[in-house]
Amino acid sequence: MITHDLGVIAETCDRVAVFYGGQVVEEADVVTLFHNTAHPYTFGLLRAVTSLGDKNKGLYSIPGVVPSADKMPNGCRFSERCGKRLDICMDTAPKLIEIEEGHKCRCWLHERGYRNG
């Protein structure tokens, strides 16, 4: 299933792969993804979800603009929009690594030596 509706994903899926800029940035079972989010883009997606009880809460939007497919950054594809960006993110693309059993993330924050939050 391909959707931006995280409510549908929560109710119907067992595993989730989150894509940004044509790449998987996070992959996990639904419970892990919703309760132990690892990638800043996934966190932004979850933060943008509204609920019926949030009448006074404004709609959250991830800052910045999605780059066009032919102008992706050299490093992490999310780096220009990321609030947790490290210097390495701008120049070197991270690999999709397993950060815990069954949970993969493409982010320098989770590479050994860069884990800082």
PDB file of C-alpha atoms in Angstrom:
ATOM      1  CA  MET A   1       0.000   0.000   0.000  1.00  0.00           C
ATOM      2  CA  ILE A   2       1.266   3.480  -0.818  1.00  0.00           C
ATOM      3  CA  THR A   3      -0.300   6.280   1.213  1.00  0.00           C
ATOM      4  CA  HIS A   4       0.400   9.423   3.211  1.00  0.00           C
ATOM      5  CA  ASP A   5      -2.454   8.560   5.594  1.00  0.00           C
ATOM      6  CA  LEU A   6      -0.688   7.354   8.728  1.00  0.00           C
ATOM      7  CA  GLY A   7      -4.021   6.505  10.358  1.00  0.00           C
ATOM      8  CA  VAL A   8      -4.723   3.963   7.616  1.00  0.00           C
ATOM      9  CA  ILE A   9      -1.203   2.583   7.990  1.00  0.00           C
ATOM     10  CA  ALA A  10      -1.651   2.196  11.752  1.00  0.00           C
ATOM     11  CA  GLU A  11      -4.877   0.244  11.273  1.00  0.00           C
ATOM     12  CA  THR A  12      -4.005  -1.953   8.297  1.00  0.00           C
ATOM     13  CA  CYS A  13      -0.256  -2.577   8.079  1.00  0.00           C
ATOM     14  CA  ASP A  14       2.245  -4.699   9.979  1.00  0.00           C
ATOM     15  CA  ARG A  15       5.430  -3.101   8.572  1.00  0.00           C
ATOM     16  CA  VAL A  16       6.078   0.351   7.165  1.00  0.00           C
ATOM     17  CA  ALA A  17       8.733   1.771   4.849  1.00  0.00           C
ATOM     18  CA  VAL A  18       8.941   5.573   4.867  1.00  0.00           C
ATOM     19  CA  PHE A  19      10.306   7.097   1.652  1.00  0.00           C
ATOM     20  CA  TYR A  20      11.823  10.529   1.089  1.00  0.00           C
ATOM     21  CA  GLY A  21      13.338  11.635  -2.196  1.00  0.00           C
ATOM     22  CA  GLY A  22      12.896   8.170  -3.701  1.00  0.00           C
ATOM     23  CA  GLN A  23      14.773   6.367  -0.916  1.00  0.00           C
ATOM     24  CA  VAL A  24      13.671   4.399   2.114  1.00  0.00           C
ATOM     25  CA  VAL A  25      14.638   6.516   5.133  1.00  0.00           C
ATOM     26  CA  GLU A  26      13.062   4.308   7.799  1.00  0.00           C
ATOM     27  CA  GLU A  27      11.591   0.820   7.928  1.00  0.00           C
ATOM     28  CA  ALA A  28      10.058  -0.910  10.933  1.00  0.00           C
ATOM     29  CA  ASP A  29       6.996  -2.667  12.257  1.00  0.00           C
ATOM     30  CA  VAL A  30       4.079  -0.292  12.840  1.00  0.00           C
ATOM     31  CA  VAL A  31       4.363  -0.196  16.637  1.00  0.00           C
ATOM     32  CA  THR A  32       8.097   0.580  16.544  1.00  0.00           C
ATOM     33  CA  LEU A  33       7.674   3.237  13.871  1.00  0.00           C
ATOM     34  CA  PHE A  34       4.962   5.059  15.802  1.00  0.00           C
ATOM     35  CA  HIS A  35       6.555   4.746  19.263  1.00  0.00           C
ATOM     36  CA  ASN A  36      10.311   4.704  18.564  1.00  0.00           C
ATOM     37  CA  THR A  37      10.645   6.956  15.520  1.00  0.00           C
ATOM     38  CA  ALA A  38      14.247   7.223  14.353  1.00  0.00           C
ATOM     39  CA  HIS A  39      14.398   9.438  11.239  1.00  0.00           C
ATOM     40  CA  PRO A  40      13.700  13.192  11.461  1.00  0.00           C
ATOM     41  CA  TYR A  41      11.441  13.029   8.371  1.00  0.00           C
ATOM     42  CA  THR A  42       9.317  10.272   9.915  1.00  0.00           C
ATOM     43  CA  PHE A  43       9.079  12.325  13.107  1.00  0.00           C
ATOM     44  CA  GLY A  44       7.848  15.288  11.052  1.00  0.00           C
ATOM     45  CA  LEU A  45       5.231  13.151   9.317  1.00  0.00           C
ATOM     46  CA  LEU A  46       3.919  11.880  12.638  1.00  0.00           C
ATOM     47  CA  ARG A  47       3.901  15.377  14.091  1.00  0.00           C
ATOM     48  CA  ALA A  48       1.765  16.563  11.169  1.00  0.00           C
ATOM     49  CA  VAL A  49      -1.009  14.065  11.963  1.00  0.00           C
ATOM     50  CA  THR A  50      -4.058  15.770  13.434  1.00  0.00           C
ATOM     51  CA  SER A  51      -6.719  14.256  15.628  1.00  0.00           C
ATOM     52  CA  LEU A  52     -10.272  15.283  16.419  1.00  0.00           C
ATOM     53  CA  GLY A  53      -9.201  16.520  19.868  1.00  0.00           C
ATOM     54  CA  ASP A  54      -6.632  18.949  18.449  1.00  0.00           C
ATOM     55  CA  LYS A  55      -9.024  21.784  17.527  1.00  0.00           C
ATOM     56  CA  ASN A  56      -6.707  24.508  18.855  1.00  0.00           C
ATOM     57  CA  LYS A  57      -3.538  22.994  17.445  1.00  0.00           C
ATOM     58  CA  GLY A  58      -2.294  24.437  14.165  1.00  0.00           C
ATOM     59  CA  LEU A  59      -1.295  22.099  11.371  1.00  0.00           C
ATOM     60  CA  TYR A  60       2.418  21.265  11.556  1.00  0.00           C
ATOM     61  CA  SER A  61       4.400  21.512   8.336  1.00  0.00           C
ATOM     62  CA  ILE A  62       7.949  20.258   7.815  1.00  0.00           C
ATOM     63  CA  PRO A  63      10.051  23.357   7.045  1.00  0.00           C
ATOM     64  CA  GLY A  64      11.602  23.845   3.625  1.00  0.00           C
ATOM     65  CA  VAL A  65      10.808  22.639   0.145  1.00  0.00           C
ATOM     66  CA  VAL A  66      11.118  19.130  -1.260  1.00  0.00           C
ATOM     67  CA  PRO A  67      13.946  19.236  -3.824  1.00  0.00           C
ATOM     68  CA  SER A  68      13.162  18.172  -7.376  1.00  0.00           C
ATOM     69  CA  ALA A  69      14.319  14.685  -8.361  1.00  0.00           C
ATOM     70  CA  ASP A  70      17.085  16.075 -10.582  1.00  0.00           C
ATOM     71  CA  LYS A  71      18.433  18.419  -7.867  1.00  0.00           C
ATOM     72  CA  MET A  72      18.758  16.203  -4.804  1.00  0.00           C
ATOM     73  CA  PRO A  73      21.455  17.209  -2.289  1.00  0.00           C
ATOM     74  CA  ASN A  74      24.800  15.373  -2.472  1.00  0.00           C
ATOM     75  CA  GLY A  75      24.468  14.029   1.064  1.00  0.00           C
ATOM     76  CA  CYS A  76      21.289  13.080   2.869  1.00  0.00           C
ATOM     77  CA  ARG A  77      18.286  13.911   0.714  1.00  0.00           C
ATOM     78  CA  PHE A  78      16.475  15.365   3.741  1.00  0.00           C
ATOM     79  CA  SER A  79      19.463  17.418   4.968  1.00  0.00           C
ATOM     80  CA  GLU A  80      18.274  20.809   3.701  1.00  0.00           C
ATOM     81  CA  ARG A  81      15.029  20.471   5.689  1.00  0.00           C
ATOM     82  CA  CYS A  82      16.353  18.691   8.774  1.00  0.00           C
ATOM     83  CA  GLY A  83      16.468  20.413  12.154  1.00  0.00           C
ATOM     84  CA  LYS A  84      18.990  17.849  13.452  1.00  0.00           C
ATOM     85  CA  ARG A  85      21.416  18.131  10.536  1.00  0.00           C
ATOM     86  CA  LEU A  86      25.102  17.422  11.139  1.00  0.00           C
ATOM     87  CA  ASP A  87      27.904  18.734   8.900  1.00  0.00           C
ATOM     88  CA  ILE A  88      28.400  15.266   7.376  1.00  0.00           C
ATOM     89  CA  CYS A  89      24.749  15.183   6.271  1.00  0.00           C
ATOM     90  CA  MET A  90      25.348  17.839   3.616  1.00  0.00           C
ATOM     91  CA  ASP A  91      28.159  15.991   1.823  1.00  0.00           C
ATOM     92  CA  THR A  92      27.866  12.266   2.484  1.00  0.00           C
ATOM     93  CA  ALA A  93      24.754  10.156   2.003  1.00  0.00           C
ATOM     94  CA  PRO A  94      24.017   7.839   4.934  1.00  0.00           C
ATOM     95  CA  LYS A  95      23.368   4.140   4.386  1.00  0.00           C
ATOM     96  CA  LEU A  96      20.202   2.353   5.439  1.00  0.00           C
ATOM     97  CA  ILE A  97      21.365   0.517   8.567  1.00  0.00           C
ATOM     98  CA  GLU A  98      19.668  -1.686  11.130  1.00  0.00           C
ATOM     99  CA  ILE A  99      19.559   0.311  14.374  1.00  0.00           C
ATOM    100  CA  GLU A 100      17.750  -2.432  16.271  1.00  0.00           C
ATOM    101  CA  GLU A 101      16.333  -5.771  15.236  1.00  0.00           C
ATOM    102  CA  GLY A 102      13.838  -5.189  12.428  1.00  0.00           C
ATOM    103  CA  HIS A 103      14.235  -1.390  12.514  1.00  0.00           C
ATOM    104  CA  LYS A 104      16.273   0.316   9.789  1.00  0.00           C
ATOM    105  CA  CYS A 105      17.109   3.984   9.387  1.00  0.00           C
ATOM    106  CA  ARG A 106      19.060   6.085   6.863  1.00  0.00           C
ATOM    107  CA  CYS A 107      20.421   8.829   9.129  1.00  0.00           C
ATOM    108  CA  TRP A 108      23.834   9.891  10.409  1.00  0.00           C
ATOM    109  CA  LEU A 109      22.334  10.411  13.869  1.00  0.00           C
ATOM    110  CA  HIS A 110      22.192   6.625  14.143  1.00  0.00           C
ATOM    111  CA  GLU A 111      25.574   5.754  12.650  1.00  0.00           C
ATOM    112  CA  ARG A 112      28.215   4.710  15.170  1.00  0.00           C
ATOM    113  CA  GLY A 113      30.176   7.772  16.237  1.00  0.00           C
ATOM    114  CA  TYR A 114      27.384  10.212  15.379  1.00  0.00           C
ATOM    115  CA  ARG A 115      24.675   9.112  17.804  1.00  0.00           C
ATOM    116  CA  ASN A 116      23.829  12.301  19.639  1.00  0.00           C
ATOM    117  CA  GLY A 117      20.102  12.372  20.011  1.00  0.00           C
TER     118      GLY A 117
END
